[in-house]
Short mmCIF file of C-alpha atoms in Angstrom, two decimals:
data_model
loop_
_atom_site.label_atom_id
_atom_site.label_comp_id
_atom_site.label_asym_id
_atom_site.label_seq_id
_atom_site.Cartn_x
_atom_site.Cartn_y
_atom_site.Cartn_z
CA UNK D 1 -39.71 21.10 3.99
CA UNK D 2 -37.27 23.74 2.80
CA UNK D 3 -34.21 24.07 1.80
CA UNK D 4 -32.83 22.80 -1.98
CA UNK D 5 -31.97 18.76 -2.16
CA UNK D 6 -28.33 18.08 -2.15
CA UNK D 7 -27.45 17.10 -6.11
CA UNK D 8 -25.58 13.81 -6.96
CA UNK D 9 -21.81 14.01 -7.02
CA UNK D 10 -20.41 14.25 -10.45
CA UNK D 11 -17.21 13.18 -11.81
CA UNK D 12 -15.65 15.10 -14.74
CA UNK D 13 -13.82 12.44 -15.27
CA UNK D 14 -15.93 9.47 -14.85
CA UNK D 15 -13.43 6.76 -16.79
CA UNK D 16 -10.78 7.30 -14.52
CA UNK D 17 -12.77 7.43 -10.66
CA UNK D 18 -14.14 3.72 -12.51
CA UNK D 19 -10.37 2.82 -12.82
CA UNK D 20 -9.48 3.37 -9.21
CA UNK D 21 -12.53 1.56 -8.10
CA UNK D 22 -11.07 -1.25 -10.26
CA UNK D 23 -7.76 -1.06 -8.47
CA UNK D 24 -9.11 -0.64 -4.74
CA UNK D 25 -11.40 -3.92 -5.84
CA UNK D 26 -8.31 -5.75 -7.07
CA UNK D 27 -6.23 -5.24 -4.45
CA UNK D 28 -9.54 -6.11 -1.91
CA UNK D 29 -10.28 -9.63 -3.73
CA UNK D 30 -6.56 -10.46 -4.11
CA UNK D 31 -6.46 -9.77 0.31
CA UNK D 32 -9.96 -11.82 1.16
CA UNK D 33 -7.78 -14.62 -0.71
CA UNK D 34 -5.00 -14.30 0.77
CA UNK D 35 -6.84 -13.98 4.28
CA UNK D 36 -9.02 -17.99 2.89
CA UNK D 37 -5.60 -19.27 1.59
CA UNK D 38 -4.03 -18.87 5.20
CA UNK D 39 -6.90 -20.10 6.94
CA UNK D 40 -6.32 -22.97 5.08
CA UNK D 41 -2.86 -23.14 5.23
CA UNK D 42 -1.58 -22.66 1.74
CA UNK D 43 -0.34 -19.60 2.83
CA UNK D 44 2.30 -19.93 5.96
CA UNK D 45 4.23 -17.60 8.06
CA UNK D 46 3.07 -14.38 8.97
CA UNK D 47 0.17 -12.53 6.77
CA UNK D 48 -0.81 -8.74 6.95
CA UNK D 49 -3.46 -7.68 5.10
CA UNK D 50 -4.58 -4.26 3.76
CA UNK D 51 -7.79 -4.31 3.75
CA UNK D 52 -9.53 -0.93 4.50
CA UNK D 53 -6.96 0.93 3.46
CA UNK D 54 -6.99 0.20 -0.56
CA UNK D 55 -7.21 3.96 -1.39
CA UNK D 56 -4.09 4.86 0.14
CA UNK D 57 -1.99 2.68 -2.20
CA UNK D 58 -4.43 3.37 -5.27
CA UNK D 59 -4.70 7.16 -4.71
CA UNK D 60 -0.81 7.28 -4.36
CA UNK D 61 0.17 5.04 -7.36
CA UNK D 62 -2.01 6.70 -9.92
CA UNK D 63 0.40 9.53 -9.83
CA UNK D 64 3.57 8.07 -10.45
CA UNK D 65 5.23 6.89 -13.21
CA UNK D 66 6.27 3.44 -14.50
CA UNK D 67 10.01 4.52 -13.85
CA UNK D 68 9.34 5.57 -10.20
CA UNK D 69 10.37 3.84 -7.35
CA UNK D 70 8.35 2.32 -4.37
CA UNK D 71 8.93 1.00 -0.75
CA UNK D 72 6.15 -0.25 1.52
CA UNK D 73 6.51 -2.43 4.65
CA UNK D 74 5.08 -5.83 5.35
CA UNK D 75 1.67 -4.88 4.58
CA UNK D 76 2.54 -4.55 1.21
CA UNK D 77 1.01 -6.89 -1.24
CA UNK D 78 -1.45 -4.39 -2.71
CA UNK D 79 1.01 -2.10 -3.12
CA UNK D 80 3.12 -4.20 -5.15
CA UNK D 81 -0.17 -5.16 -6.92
CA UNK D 82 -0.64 -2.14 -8.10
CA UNK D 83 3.08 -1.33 -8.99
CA UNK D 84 2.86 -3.78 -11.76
CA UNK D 85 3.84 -7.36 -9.86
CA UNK D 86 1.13 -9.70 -10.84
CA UNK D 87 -1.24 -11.13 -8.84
CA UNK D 88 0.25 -14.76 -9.62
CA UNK D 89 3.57 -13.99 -9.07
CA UNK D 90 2.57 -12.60 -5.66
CA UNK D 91 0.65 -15.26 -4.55
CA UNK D 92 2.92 -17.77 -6.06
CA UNK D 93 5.72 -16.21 -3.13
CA UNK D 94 3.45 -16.73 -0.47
CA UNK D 95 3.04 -20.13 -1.61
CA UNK D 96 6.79 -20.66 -1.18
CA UNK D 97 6.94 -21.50 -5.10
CA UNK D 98 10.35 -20.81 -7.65
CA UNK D 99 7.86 -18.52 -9.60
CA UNK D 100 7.26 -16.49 -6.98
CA UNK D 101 9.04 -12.83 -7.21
CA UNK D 102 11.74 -14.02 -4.84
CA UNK D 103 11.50 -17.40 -6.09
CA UNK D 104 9.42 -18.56 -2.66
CA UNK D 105 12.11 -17.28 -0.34
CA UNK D 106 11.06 -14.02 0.99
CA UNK D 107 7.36 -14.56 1.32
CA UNK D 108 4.12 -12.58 2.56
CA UNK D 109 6.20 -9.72 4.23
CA UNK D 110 9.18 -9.59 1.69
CA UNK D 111 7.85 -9.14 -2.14
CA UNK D 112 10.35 -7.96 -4.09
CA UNK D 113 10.56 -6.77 -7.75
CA UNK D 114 13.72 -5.22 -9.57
CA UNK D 115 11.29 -4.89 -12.70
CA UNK D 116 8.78 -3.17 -11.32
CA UNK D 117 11.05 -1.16 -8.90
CA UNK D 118 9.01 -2.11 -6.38
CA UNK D 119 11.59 -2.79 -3.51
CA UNK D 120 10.09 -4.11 -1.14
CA UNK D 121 8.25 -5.16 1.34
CA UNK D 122 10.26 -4.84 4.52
CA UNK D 123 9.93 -6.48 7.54
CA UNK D 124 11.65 -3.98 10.13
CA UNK D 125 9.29 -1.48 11.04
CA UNK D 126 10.98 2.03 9.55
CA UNK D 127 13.15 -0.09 7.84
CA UNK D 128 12.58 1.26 4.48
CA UNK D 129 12.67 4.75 5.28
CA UNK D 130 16.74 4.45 5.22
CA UNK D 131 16.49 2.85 1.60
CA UNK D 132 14.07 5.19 -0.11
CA UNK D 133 16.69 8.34 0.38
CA UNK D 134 19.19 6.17 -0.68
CA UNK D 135 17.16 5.34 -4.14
CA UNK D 136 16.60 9.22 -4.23
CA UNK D 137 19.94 9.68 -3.44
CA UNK D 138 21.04 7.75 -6.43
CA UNK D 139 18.91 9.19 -8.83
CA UNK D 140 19.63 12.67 -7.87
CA UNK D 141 22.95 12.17 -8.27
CA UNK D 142 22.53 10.51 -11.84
CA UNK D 143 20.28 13.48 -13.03
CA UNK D 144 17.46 11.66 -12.86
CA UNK D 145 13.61 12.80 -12.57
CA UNK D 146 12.30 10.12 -10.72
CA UNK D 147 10.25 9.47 -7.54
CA UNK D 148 10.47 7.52 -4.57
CA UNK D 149 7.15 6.97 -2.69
CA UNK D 150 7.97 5.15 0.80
CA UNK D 151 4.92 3.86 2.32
CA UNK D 152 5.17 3.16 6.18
CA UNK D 153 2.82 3.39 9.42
CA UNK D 154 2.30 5.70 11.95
CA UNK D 155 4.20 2.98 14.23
CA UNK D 156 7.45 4.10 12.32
CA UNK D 157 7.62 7.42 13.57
CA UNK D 158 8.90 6.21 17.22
CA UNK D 159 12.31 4.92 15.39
CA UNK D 160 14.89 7.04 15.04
CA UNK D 161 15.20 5.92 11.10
CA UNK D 162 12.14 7.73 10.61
CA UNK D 163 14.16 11.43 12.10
CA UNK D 164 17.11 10.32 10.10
CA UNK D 165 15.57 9.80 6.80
CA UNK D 166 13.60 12.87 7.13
CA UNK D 167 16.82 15.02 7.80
CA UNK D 168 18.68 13.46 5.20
CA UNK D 169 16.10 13.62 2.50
CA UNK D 170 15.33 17.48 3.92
CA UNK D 171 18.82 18.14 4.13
CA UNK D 172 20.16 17.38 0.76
CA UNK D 173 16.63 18.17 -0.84
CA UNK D 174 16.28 14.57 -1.98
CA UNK D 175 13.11 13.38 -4.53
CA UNK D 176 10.86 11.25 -1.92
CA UNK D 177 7.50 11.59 -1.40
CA UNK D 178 7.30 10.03 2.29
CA UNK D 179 3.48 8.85 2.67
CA UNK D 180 2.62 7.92 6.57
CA UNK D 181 -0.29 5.33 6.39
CA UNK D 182 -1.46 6.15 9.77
CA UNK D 183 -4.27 3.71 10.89
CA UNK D 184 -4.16 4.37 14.66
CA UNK D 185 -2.77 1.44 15.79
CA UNK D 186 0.82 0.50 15.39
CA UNK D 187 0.57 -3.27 16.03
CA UNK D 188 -1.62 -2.71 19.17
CA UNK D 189 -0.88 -0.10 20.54
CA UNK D 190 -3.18 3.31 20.24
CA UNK D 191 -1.43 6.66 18.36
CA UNK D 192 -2.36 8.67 21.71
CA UNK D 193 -0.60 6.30 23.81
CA UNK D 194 2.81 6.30 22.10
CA UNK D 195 3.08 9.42 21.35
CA UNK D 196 2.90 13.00 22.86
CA UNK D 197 2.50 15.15 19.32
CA UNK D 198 -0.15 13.20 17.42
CA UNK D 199 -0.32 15.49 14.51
CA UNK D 200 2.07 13.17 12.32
CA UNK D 201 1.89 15.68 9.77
CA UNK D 202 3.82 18.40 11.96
CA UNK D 203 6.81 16.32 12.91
CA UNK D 204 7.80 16.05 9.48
CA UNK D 205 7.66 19.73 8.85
CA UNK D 206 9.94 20.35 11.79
CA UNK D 207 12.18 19.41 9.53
CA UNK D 208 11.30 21.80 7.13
CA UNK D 209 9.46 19.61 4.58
CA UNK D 210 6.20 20.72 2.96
CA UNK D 211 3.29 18.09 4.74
CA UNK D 212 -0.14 17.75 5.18
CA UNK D 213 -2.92 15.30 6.45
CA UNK D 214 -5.46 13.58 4.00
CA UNK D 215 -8.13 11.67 4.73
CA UNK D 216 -7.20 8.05 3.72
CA UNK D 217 -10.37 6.92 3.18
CA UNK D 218 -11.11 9.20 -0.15
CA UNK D 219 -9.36 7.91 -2.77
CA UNK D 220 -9.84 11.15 -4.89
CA UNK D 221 -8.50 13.06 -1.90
CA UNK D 222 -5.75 11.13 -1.90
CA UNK D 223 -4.81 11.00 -5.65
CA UNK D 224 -5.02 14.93 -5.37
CA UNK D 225 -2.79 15.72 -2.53
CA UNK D 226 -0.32 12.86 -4.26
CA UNK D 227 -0.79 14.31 -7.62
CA UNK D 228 0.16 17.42 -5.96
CA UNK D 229 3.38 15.78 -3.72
CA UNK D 230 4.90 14.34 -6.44
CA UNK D 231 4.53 16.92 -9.11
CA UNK D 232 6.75 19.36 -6.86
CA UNK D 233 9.50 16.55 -5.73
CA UNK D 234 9.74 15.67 -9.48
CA UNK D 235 10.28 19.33 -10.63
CA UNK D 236 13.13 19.46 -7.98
CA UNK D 237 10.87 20.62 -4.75
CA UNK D 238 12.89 18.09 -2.75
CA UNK D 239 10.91 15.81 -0.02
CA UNK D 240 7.22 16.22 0.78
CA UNK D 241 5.58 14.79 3.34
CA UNK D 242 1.73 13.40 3.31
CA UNK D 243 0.13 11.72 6.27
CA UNK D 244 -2.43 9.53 5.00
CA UNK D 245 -5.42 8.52 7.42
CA UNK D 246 -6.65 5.57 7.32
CA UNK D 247 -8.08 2.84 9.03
CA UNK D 248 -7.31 -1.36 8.53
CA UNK D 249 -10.51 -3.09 8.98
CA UNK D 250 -9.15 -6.32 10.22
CA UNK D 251 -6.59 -7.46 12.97
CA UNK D 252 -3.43 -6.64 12.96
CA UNK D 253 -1.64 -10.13 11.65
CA UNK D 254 -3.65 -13.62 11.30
CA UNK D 255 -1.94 -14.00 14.83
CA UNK D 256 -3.55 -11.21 16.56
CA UNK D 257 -6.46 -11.61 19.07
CA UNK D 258 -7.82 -7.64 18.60
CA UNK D 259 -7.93 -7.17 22.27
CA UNK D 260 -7.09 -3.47 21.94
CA UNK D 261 -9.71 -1.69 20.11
CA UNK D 262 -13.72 -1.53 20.58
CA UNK D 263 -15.90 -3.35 17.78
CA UNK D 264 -17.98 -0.41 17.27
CA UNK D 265 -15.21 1.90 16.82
CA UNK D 266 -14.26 -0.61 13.97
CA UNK D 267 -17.78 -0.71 12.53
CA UNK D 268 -17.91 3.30 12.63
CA UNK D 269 -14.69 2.92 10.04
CA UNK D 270 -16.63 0.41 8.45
CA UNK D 271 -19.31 3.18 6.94
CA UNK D 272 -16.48 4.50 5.55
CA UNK D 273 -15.50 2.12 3.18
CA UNK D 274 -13.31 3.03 0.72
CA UNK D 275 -14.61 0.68 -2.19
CA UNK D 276 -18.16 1.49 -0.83
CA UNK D 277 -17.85 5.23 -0.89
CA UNK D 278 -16.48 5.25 -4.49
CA UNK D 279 -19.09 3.00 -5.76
CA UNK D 280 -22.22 4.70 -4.26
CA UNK D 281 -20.68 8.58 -5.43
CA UNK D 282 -20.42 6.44 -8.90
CA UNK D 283 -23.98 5.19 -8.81
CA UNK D 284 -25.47 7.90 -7.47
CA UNK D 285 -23.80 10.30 -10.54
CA UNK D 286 -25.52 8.39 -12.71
CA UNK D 287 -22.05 7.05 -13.80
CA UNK D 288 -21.55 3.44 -12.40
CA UNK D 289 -24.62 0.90 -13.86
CA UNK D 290 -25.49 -2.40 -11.95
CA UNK D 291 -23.96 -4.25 -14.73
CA UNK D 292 -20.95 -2.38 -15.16
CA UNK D 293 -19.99 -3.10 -11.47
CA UNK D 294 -21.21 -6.59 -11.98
CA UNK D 295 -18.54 -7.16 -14.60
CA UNK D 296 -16.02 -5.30 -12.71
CA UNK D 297 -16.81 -7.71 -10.26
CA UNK D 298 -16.43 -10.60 -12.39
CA UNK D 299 -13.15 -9.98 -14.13
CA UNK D 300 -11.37 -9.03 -10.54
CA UNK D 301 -12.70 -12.56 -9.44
CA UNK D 302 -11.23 -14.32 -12.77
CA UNK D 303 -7.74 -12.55 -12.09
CA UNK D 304 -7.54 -13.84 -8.39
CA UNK D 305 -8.58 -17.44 -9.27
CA UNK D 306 -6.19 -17.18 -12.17
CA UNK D 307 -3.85 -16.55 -9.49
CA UNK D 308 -4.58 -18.91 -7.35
CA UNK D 309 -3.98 -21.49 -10.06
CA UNK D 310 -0.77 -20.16 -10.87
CA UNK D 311 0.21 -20.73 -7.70
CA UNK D 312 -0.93 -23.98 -7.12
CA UNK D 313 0.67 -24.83 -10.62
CA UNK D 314 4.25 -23.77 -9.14
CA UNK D 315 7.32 -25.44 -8.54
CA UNK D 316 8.95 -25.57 -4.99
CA UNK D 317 12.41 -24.72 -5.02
CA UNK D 318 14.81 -27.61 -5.74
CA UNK D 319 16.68 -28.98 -2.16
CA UNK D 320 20.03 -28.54 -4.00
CA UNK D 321 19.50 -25.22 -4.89
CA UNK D 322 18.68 -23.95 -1.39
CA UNK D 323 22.15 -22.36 -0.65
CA UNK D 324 21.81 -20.57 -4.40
CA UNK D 325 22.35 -16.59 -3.74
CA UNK D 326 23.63 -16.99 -0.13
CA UNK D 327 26.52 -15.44 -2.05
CA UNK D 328 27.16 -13.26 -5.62
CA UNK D 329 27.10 -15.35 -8.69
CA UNK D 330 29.28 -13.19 -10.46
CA UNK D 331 32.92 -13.61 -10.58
CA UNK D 332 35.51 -11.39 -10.10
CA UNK D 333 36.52 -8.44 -12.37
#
């Protein structure tokens, strides 16, 4: 045998690649529960779960700040996870509980936090496109350096908020970082078979918006390219534009029979893992021990249960309050 042995990855900074394992974990466990709490019907309604695609949210989020804004759509419960929302209050929501972040009314597909600026957590697909230049628009006008990250699916591109918002936010040079969580499949229905340009990438630079493709499945990768998005919209670069590939390991809803794609293209995306990946590169550096990710393990698991009880602790919204915030509370000027 020839040839020199390929050396172990290495991580200058081994601290922080533990942190995002710790994140994609969290928002992993907090999904497997959520997925067991609807089987068991805790949890109604309709449920969407990220899982598979944990180092799209985590890569994105380490790079903005606490002041920053975020959008995602209905698969959004990691994302608001990592935003700041706690795992109680989020679970408390789908429970249909008062302490729930919309006090029980919006649900799985609607968590919303003024706090956090996480804002939402829309249902309409592309529907949050529309609201993340208006956020920008807002703070540009204020003076503000902030960020908006809007987090939507490939399936988005097809509506024509998705060509407004991009115009708009290109057009008046607006601070959003646009990031395309492109997992092949809007809803059932294969990229290649909805549409004729597949590059998602080179749409949104016909509209003259620096964008690029990054594999969604390397957290690092995508912290990088993010880092890298947001640094420029924040010093005034206007929109940018990353098309994050990815891949959701399980159906599409709870509802959804999987009719539309083979098993063993979903077990190739299996061997590529996210949380896997990480961990191994760790391990293999010499920089992740057995008992650290044991106790990683450990504490994730005591935040979901802790959760769960919260949940399960809550308080359904009183019948006589059930037409509360149909309209403003405040009076009149």
């Amino acid at each position: 045998m020839t040839g020199k042995a390929a050396e172990a990855p290495h991580f200058a900074d081994p601290e922080h690649a533990r942190h995002l394992l710790h994140q994609m974990l969290r928002v992993r466990r907090l999904e497997e529960k959520c997925v067991e709490l609807y089987s068991e019907a805790k949890i109604r309604g309709f449920l969407h779960v990220y899982i598979g695609e944990e180092a799209v949210a985590t890569g994105v989020m380490a790079t903005l700040q606490p002041d920053d804004a975020v959008l995602a759509t209905y698969r959004e419960h990691g994302h608001a996870l990592l935003k700041g929302v706690s795992a109680g209050v989020i679970l408390a929501e789908m429970y249909g509980k008062a302490e729930g972040c919309c006090r029980g009314r919006g649900g799985s597909m609607h968590l919303f936090d003024a706090a956090t600026r996480f804002y939402g957590g829309n249902a309409i697909v592309a529907g949050g496109l529309p609201l993340a230049v208006g956020l920008a628009l807002a703070d540009k006008m204020a003076g503000r350096r902030r960020v908006t990250a809007c987090f939507f699916g490939e399936g988005a591109v097809a509506e024509g908020e998705f060509h407004e918002s991009l115009n708009l936010a290109a057009l008046w040079q607006l601070p959003v970082l646009f990031c395309c969580e492109n997992n092949l499949y809007a809803m059932g229905t294969a990229l290649n078979r909805s549409e004729s340009q597949t590059d998602i990438a080179l749409k949104a630079a016909a509209y003259e918006i620096p964008a690029w493709a990054v594999d969604g499945m390397d957290v690092l990768a995508v912290e990088e390219a993010a880092r890298r998005a947001t640094d420029a919209v924040r010093a005034g670069g206007g929109p940018h534009f990353l098309e994050l590939r990815t891949y959701r390991f399980r159906a599409h809803s709870m509802f959804d029979p999987e009719r539309y794609r083979e098993k063993a293209e979903v077990a190739q995306w299996l061997e590529r893992d996210p949380i896997d990946h990480l961990r191994t590169a760790l391990e293999a550096a010499g920089q992740l021990r057995k008992k650290d990710w044991d106790a990683m393990q450990r504490e994730v698991d005591a935040e979901v249960q802790a959760a769960v009880d919260f949940a399960e602790a809550g308080t359904p919204e009183p019948v006589d309050e059930l037409t509360r915030f149909v309209y403003s509370e405040r009076g009149a000027p």
